[in-house]
Coordinates of C-alpha atoms in Angstrom, one line a residue:
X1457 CA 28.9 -35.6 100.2
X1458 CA 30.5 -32.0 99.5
X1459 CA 29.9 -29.2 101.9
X1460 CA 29.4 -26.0 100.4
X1461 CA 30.3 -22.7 102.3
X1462 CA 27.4 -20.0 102.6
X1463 CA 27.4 -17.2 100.0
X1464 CA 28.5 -14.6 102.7
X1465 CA 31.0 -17.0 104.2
X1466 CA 32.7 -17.6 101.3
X1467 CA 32.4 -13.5 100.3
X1468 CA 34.1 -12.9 103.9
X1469 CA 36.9 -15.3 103.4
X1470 CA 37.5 -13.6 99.9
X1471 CA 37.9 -10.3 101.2
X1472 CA 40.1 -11.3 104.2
X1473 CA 42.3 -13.2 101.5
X1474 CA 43.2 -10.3 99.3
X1475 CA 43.8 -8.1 102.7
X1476 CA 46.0 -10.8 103.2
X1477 CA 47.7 -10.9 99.9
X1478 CA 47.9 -6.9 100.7
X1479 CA 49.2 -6.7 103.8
X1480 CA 52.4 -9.4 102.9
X1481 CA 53.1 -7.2 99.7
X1482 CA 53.1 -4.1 101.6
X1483 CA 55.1 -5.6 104.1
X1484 CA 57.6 -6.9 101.2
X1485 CA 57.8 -3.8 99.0
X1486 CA 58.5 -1.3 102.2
X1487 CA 61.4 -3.6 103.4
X1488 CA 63.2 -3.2 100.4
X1489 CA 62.4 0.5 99.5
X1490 CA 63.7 1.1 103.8
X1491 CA 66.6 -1.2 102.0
X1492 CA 67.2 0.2 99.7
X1493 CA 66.7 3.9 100.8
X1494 CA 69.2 3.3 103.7
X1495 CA 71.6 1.9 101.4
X1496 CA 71.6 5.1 99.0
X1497 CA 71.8 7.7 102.3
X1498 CA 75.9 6.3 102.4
X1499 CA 76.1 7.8 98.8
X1500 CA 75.0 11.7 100.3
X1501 CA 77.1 13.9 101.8
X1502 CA 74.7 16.4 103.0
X1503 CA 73.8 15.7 106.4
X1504 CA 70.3 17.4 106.7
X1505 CA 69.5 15.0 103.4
X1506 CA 70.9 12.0 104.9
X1507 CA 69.1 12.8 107.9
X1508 CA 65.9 12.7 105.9
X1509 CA 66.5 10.0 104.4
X1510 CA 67.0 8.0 107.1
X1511 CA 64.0 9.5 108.8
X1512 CA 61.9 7.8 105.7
X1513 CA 63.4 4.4 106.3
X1514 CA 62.6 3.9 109.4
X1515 CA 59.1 4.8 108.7
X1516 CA 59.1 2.5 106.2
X1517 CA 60.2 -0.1 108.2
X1518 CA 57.4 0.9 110.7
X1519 CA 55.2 0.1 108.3
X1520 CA 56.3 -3.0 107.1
X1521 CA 56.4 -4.1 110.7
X1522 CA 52.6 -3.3 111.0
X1523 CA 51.7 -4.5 107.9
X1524 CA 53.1 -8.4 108.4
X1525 CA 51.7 -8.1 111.9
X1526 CA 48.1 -7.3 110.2
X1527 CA 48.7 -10.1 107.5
X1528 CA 49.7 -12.9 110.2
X1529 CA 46.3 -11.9 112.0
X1530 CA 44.5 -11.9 109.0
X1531 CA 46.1 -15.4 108.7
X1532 CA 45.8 -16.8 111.6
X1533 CA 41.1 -15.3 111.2
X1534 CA 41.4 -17.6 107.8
X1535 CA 43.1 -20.8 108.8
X1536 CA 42.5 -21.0 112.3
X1537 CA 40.5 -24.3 112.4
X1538 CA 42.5 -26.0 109.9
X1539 CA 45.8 -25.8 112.1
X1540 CA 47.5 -28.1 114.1
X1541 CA 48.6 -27.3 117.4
X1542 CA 51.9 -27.7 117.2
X1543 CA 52.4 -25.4 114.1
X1544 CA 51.0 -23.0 115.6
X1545 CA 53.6 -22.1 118.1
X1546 CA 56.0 -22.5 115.5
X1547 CA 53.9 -19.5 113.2
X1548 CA 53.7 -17.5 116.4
X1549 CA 57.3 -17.3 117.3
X1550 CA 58.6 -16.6 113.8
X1551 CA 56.0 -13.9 113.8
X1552 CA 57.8 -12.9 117.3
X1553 CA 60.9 -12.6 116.1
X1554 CA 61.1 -10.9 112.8
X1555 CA 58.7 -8.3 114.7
X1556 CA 61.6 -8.2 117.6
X1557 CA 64.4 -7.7 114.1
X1558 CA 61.9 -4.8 112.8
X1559 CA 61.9 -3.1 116.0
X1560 CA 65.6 -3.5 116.5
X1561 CA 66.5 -1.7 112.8
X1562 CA 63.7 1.2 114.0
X1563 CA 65.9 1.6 117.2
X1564 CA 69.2 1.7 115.4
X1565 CA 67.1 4.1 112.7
X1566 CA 65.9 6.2 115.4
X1567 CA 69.5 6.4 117.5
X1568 CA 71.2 7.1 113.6
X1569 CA 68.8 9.8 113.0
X1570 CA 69.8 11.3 117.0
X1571 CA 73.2 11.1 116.1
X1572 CA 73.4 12.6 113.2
X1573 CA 71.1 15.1 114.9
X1574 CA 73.8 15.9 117.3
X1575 CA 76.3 16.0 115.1
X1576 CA 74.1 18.6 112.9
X1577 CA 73.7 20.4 116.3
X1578 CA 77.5 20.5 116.7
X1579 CA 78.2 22.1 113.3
X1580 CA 75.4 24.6 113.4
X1581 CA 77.1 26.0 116.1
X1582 CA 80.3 25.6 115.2
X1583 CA 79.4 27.9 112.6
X1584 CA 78.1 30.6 114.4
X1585 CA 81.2 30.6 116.5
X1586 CA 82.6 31.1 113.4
X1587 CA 80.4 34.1 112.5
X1588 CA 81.2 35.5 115.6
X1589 CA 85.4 35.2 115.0
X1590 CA 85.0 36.8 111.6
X1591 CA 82.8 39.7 112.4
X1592 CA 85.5 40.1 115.3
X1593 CA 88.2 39.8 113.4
X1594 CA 86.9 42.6 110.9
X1595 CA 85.7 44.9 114.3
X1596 CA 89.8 44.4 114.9
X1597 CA 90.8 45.3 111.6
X1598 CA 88.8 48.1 111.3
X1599 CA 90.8 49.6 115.0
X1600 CA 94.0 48.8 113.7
X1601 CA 95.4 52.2 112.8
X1602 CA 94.3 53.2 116.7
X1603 CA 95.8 49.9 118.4
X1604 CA 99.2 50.8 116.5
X1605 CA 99.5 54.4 118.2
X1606 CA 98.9 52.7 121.1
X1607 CA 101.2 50.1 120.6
X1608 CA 104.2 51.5 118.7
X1609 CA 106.6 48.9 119.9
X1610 CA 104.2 45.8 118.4
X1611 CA 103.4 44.5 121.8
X1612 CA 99.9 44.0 121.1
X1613 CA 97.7 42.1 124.3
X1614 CA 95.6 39.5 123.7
X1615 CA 91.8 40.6 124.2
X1616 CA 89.6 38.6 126.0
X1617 CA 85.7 39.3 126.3
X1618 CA 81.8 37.8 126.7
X1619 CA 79.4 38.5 124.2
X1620 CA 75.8 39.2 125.1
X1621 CA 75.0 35.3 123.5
X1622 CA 77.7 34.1 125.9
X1623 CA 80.1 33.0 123.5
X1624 CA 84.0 33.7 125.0
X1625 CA 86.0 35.5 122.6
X1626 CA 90.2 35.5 122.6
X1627 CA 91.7 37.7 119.7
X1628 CA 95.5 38.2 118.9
X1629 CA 97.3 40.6 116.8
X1630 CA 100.3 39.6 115.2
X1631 CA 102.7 41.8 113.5
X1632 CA 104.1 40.4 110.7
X1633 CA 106.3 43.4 109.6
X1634 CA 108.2 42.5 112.3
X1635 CA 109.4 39.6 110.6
X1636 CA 111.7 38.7 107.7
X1637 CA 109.1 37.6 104.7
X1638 CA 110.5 34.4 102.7
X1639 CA 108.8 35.5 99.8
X1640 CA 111.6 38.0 99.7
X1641 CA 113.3 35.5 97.8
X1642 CA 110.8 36.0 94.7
X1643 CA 112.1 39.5 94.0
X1644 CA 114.4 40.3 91.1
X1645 CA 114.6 44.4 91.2
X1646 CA 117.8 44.7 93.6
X1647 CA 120.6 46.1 92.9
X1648 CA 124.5 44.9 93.4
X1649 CA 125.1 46.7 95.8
X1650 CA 122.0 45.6 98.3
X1651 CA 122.2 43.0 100.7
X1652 CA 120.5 39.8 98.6
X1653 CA 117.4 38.5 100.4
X1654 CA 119.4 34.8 100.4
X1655 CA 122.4 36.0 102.4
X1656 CA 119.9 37.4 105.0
X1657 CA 117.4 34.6 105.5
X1658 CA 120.9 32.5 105.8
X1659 CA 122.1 34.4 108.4
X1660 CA 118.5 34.3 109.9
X1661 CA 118.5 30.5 110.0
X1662 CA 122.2 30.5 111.2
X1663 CA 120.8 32.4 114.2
X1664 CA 117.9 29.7 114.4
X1665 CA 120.8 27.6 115.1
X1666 CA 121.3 25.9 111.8
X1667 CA 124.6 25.7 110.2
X1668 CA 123.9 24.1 107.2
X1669 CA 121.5 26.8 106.2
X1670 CA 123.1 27.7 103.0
X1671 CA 121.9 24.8 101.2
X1672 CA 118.1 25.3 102.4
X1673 CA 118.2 28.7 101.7
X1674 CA 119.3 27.4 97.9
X1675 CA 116.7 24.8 97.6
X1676 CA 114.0 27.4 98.5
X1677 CA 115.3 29.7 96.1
X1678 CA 115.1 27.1 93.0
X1679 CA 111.7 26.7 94.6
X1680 CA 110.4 29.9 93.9
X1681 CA 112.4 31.5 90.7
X1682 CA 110.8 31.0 87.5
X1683 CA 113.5 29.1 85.9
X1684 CA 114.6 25.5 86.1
X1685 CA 118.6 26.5 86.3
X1686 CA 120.0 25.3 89.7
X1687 CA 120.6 21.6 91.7
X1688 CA 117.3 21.6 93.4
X1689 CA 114.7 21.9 91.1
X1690 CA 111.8 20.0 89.3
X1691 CA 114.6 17.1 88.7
X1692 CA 115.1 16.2 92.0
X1693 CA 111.3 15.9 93.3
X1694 CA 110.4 14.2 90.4
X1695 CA 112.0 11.5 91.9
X1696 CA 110.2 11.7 95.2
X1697 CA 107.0 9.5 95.8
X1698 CA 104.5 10.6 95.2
X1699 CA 106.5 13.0 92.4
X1700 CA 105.9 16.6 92.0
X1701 CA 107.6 19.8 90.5
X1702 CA 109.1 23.0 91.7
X1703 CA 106.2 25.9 92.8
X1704 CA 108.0 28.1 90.6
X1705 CA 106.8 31.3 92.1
X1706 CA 106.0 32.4 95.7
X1707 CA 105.0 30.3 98.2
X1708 CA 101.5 30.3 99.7
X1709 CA 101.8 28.3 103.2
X1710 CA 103.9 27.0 105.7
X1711 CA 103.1 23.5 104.4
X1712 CA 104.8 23.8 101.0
X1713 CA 108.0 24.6 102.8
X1714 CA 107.7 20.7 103.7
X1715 CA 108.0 20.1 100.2
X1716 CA 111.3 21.7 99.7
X1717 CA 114.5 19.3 100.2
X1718 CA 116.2 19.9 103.7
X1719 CA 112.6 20.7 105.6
X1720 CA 110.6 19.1 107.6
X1721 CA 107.9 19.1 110.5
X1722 CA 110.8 18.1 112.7
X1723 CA 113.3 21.5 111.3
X1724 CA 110.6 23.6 113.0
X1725 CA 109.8 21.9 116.1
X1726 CA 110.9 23.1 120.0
X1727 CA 114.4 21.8 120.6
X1728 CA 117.2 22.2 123.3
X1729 CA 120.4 23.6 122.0
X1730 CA 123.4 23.2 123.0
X1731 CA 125.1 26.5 122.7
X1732 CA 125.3 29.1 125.3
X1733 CA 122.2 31.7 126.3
X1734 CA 120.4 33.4 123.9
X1735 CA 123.5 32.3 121.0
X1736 CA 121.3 30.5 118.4
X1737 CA 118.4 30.2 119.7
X1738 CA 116.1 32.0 117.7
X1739 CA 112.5 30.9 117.0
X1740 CA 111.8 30.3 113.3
X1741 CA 108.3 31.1 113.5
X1742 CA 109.0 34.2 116.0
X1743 CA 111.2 35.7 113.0
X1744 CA 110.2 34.4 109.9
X1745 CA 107.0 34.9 107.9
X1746 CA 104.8 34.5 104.4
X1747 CA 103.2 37.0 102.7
X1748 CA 101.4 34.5 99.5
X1749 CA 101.8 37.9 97.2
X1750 CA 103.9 38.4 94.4
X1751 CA 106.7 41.7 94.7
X1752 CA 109.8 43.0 92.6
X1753 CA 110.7 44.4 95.9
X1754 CA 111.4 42.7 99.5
X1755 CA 108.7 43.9 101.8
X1756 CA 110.4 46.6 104.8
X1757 CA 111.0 45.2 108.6
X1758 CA 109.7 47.5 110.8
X1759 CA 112.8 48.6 112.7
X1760 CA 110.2 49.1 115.9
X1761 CA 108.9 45.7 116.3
X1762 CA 111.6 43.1 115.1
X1763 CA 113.4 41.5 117.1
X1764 CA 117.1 41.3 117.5
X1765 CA 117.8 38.6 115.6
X1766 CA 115.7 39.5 112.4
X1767 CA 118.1 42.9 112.8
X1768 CA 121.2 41.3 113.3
X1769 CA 120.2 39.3 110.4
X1770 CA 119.3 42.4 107.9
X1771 CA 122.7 44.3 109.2
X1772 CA 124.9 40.8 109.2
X1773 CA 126.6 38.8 112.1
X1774 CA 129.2 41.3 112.0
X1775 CA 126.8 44.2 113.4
X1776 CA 125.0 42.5 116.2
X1777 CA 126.1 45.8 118.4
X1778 CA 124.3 47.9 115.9
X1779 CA 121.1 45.6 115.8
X1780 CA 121.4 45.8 119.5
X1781 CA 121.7 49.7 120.0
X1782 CA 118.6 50.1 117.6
X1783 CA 116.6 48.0 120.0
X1784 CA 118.0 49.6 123.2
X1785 CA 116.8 53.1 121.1
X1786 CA 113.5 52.4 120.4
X1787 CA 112.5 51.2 124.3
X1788 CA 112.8 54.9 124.9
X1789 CA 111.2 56.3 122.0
X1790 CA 110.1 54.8 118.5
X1791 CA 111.8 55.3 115.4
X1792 CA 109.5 58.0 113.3
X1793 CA 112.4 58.0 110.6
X1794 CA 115.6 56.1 109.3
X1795 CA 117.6 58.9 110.0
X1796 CA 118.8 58.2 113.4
X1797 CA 119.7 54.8 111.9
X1798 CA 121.0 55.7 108.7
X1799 CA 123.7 58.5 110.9
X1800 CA 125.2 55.6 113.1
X1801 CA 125.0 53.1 110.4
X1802 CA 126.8 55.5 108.2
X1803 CA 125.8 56.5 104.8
X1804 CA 127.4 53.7 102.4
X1805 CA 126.2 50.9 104.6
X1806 CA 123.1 52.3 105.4
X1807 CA 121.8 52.0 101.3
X1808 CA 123.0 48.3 101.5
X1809 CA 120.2 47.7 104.0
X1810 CA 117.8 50.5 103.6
X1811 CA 115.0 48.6 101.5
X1812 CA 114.5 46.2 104.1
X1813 CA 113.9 49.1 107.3
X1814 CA 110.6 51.1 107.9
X1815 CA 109.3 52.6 110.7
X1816 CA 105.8 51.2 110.3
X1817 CA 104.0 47.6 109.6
X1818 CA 101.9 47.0 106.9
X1819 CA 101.0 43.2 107.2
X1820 CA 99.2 42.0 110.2
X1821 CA 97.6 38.4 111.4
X1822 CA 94.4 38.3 113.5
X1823 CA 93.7 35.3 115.4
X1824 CA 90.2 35.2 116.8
X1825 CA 89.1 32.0 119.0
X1826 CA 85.3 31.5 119.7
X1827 CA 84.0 29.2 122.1
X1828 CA 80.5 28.3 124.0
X1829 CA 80.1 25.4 126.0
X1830 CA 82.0 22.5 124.5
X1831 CA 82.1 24.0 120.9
X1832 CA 85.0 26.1 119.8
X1833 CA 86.3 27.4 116.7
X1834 CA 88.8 30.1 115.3
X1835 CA 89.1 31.9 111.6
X1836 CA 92.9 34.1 111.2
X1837 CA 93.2 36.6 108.6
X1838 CA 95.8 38.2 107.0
X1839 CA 95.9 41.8 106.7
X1840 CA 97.5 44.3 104.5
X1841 CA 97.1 48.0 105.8
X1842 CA 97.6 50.6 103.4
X1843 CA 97.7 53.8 105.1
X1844 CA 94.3 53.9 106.4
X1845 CA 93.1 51.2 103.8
X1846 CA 92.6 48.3 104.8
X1847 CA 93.1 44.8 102.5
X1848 CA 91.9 41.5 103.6
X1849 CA 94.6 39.0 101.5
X1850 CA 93.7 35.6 103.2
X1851 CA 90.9 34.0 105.8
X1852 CA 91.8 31.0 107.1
X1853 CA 89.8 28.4 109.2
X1854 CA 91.7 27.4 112.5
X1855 CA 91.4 23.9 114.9

C-alpha cells in the first residue's frame, strides 16, 4: 500500500529542494568567479586595482562558504530520516573541511589584501618624501646666485633641517664647473692651435692613475663623433652579446660609459695605489663630469673651484707649478678675471688654454635626501644657471 505525503508536506519539501539546488549553484558559481577573479589580479599592475580585486574575491569566497554551509543544512532538513548513521559523520566532516579550506583562502585573501596595503602605505609616502626633495631642490635652486657669493671657492655645506611634517631633509650642492665635462669630446669648433679636449681628459685619467688612458680616451671619442671612421666603433660592439652600436653623439649617463671598450664598474671603483702621496691618485668622479647637452664649444672650468688635478690637466703635466700657484692664489682671494692668469701664464700659452677657464660655474647638481620614519627617498637635478636664469636640464630619481 503506497503512502502519500500531505499536500503541504510535499509543498515544503519542494521549496526546501530548489533552496537547495540554489544554495550549491551559488556556492559553485562564486568559487570560480573568486577563481577566476584572483587569477586575473596577476595580469594588473596597478596596485590600488589589484587591491580591489582581491578585496572582491574574498568576498566571494565568503559567500560561497555560506552558501554550501546553508545548502548542507538544507540537506541534512530533507534527508534526515532516510540516513544511515554512519554516512552521516562522513557528510559532516567533508562539510568540516572544505568550510576549514574556504576559511583558510579568506585568511590568505585577507593577509594579501594587508600586504599589499602596506606596501601601498610604503609608496604613498615614499612619494611625498619625494614631493618634499623636489620642492627643496627648486627652494635651492632658486638661492643659488646668493649661496655662490657666499661660497666663491665651491665649498658648499651640506644642509640639514626638520620640516614642520617631520620629514629630515639632507641637501648637497655640487659644482660641476669645477670639473672637466666628457662631453667636451663632442665639440668640433676648436682651433689648431687650442689644447684638444682628448689630450686633456688623457692627461686627466693619467692623473687618475691610468696609463693606458690613450686608448680609452680613443674609444670614447669614436663613441661620440658622428662618423663611423676610427678602430672602435659600431664594428667592434656589434660583436658584443647582446650587440649594439656606437651612441654617436653625446653621452647622457654614467652607465653608457660601461658600454664603451676599456670601461667598467671596476675602472671607477675605490682602489689603493701604489705610487707615492697624492701622485696619481685622483678621483674620477671628484674631476670628471657629464653635461647630456650638445655644444661646438667645451664648456669653461671654473678656475675657483677645480681642483688641482683637473688644472694640471687643462695646463699639461708639464705645468703642475702653474696649476699649483692658481690654487695657492685663489685661497686668498677669488679669481674675478683671467687676467692674473693669463700675465703669469703668458700670452701665447694662455690662448691655448683659455676656452676651458672662467671665473664662474654654470652647471650645478642638487642632491636632496628625504626621510620619515623608515621611508626615505632622494630626487638630484641638474642645473644650468644662466646669469640669474635658471634651467632645470635633468631630474633624476635616487635609492
Amino acid at each position: 500500500m503506497a503512502l502519500h505525503m500531505p499536500p503541504s508536506h510535499a509543498r515544503r519539501r519542494r521549496r526546501l529542494k530548489r533552496a537547495w539546488t540554489t544554495c550549491r549553484v551559488v556556492s559553485a558559481l562564486s568559487i570560480l568567479l573568486a577563481l577566476i577573479i584572483a587569477a586575473g589580479s596577476f595580469l594588473i599592475h596597478d596596485r590600488a586595482v589589484r587591491l580591489a580585486w582581491w578585496t572582491l574575491s574574498g568576498g566571494l569566497l565568503l559567500i560561497s562558504g555560506l552558501a554550501w554551509g546553508a545548502a548542507w543544512w538544507l540537506d541534512h532538513m530533507l534527508d534526515r530520516s532516510f540516513r544511515r548513521k554512519k554516512a552521516s559523520g562522513g557528510v559532516l566532516l567533508l562539510v568540516l573541511v572544505m568550510t576549514a579550506v574556504l576559511a583558510l583562502l579568506v585568511a590568505a585573501s585577507f593577509a594579501f589584501i594587508h600586504v599589499q596595503a602596506l606596501a601601498a602605505a610604503r609608496s604613498l609616502e615614499r612619494e611625498r618624501l619625494l614631493v618634499t626633495a623636489s620642492w627643496k631642490v627648486r627652494a635651492v635652486a632658486g638661492n643659488l646666485p646668493r649661496i655662490i657669493s657666499r661660497h666663491p671657492l665651491g665649498d658648499f655645506p651640506a644642509e640639514d633641517e626638520v620640516t614642520p611634517d617631520n620629514i629630515s631633509l639632507v641637501t648637497q650642492i655640487t659644482d660641476l664647473s669645477a670639473r672637466f665635462d666628457i662631453n667636451n669630446l663632442t665639440a668640433q669648433n676648436i682651433s689648431k692651435d687650442i689644447r684638444t679636449p682628448a689630450a686633456i681628459l688623457t692627461d686627466l685619467l693619467t692623473l687618475c692613475g691610468d696609463f693606458q688612458s690613450l686608448e680609452r680616451v680613443e674609444a670614447l671619442k669614436d663613441w661620440v663623433d658622428p662618423d663611423d671612421q676610427g678602430f672602435y666603433e659600431s664594428d667592434l660592439y656589434l660583436k658584443q652579446n647582446p650587440p649594439y652600436r656606437c651612441a654617436n653623439t653625446f653621452l647622457r649617463s654614467w652607465k653608457e660609459i660601461l658600454l664603451v671598450k676599456g670601461f667598467s664598474r671596476s675602472y671607477f671603483a675605490p682602489r689603493r695605489r701604489s705610487f707615492p702621496r697624492e701622485a696619481f691618485q685622483a678621483d674620477p668622479f671628484q674631476c670628471l663630469c657629464l653635461i647630456p647637452t650638445a655644444r661646438t664649444r667645451p664648456l669653461p672650468v671654473n678656475v675657483n673651484t677645480a681642483p688641482p688635478p683637473v688644472l694640471t690637466a687643462i695646463l699639461g703635466l708639464s705645468r703642475q707649478d702653474a696649476a699649483r700657484r692658481i690654487t695657492e692664489t685663489r685661497q686668498i682671494r677669488a679669481y674675478r678675471n683671467l687676467e692674473p692668469i693669463r700675465v703669469f701664464l703668458g700670452t701665447e700659452f694662455f690662448r691655448r688654454v683659455s676656452p676651458y677657464l672662467s671665473t664662474r660655474s654654470s652647471f650645478f647638481e642638487i642632491t636632496a635626501r628625504a626621510s620619515r620614519g623608515s621611508a626615505a627617498a632622494g630626487i638630484r637635478a641638474l642645473v644650468k644657471l644662466d646669469g640669474d636664469t635658471l634651467h632645470f636640464l635633468r631630474w633624476q630619481e635616487i635609492p
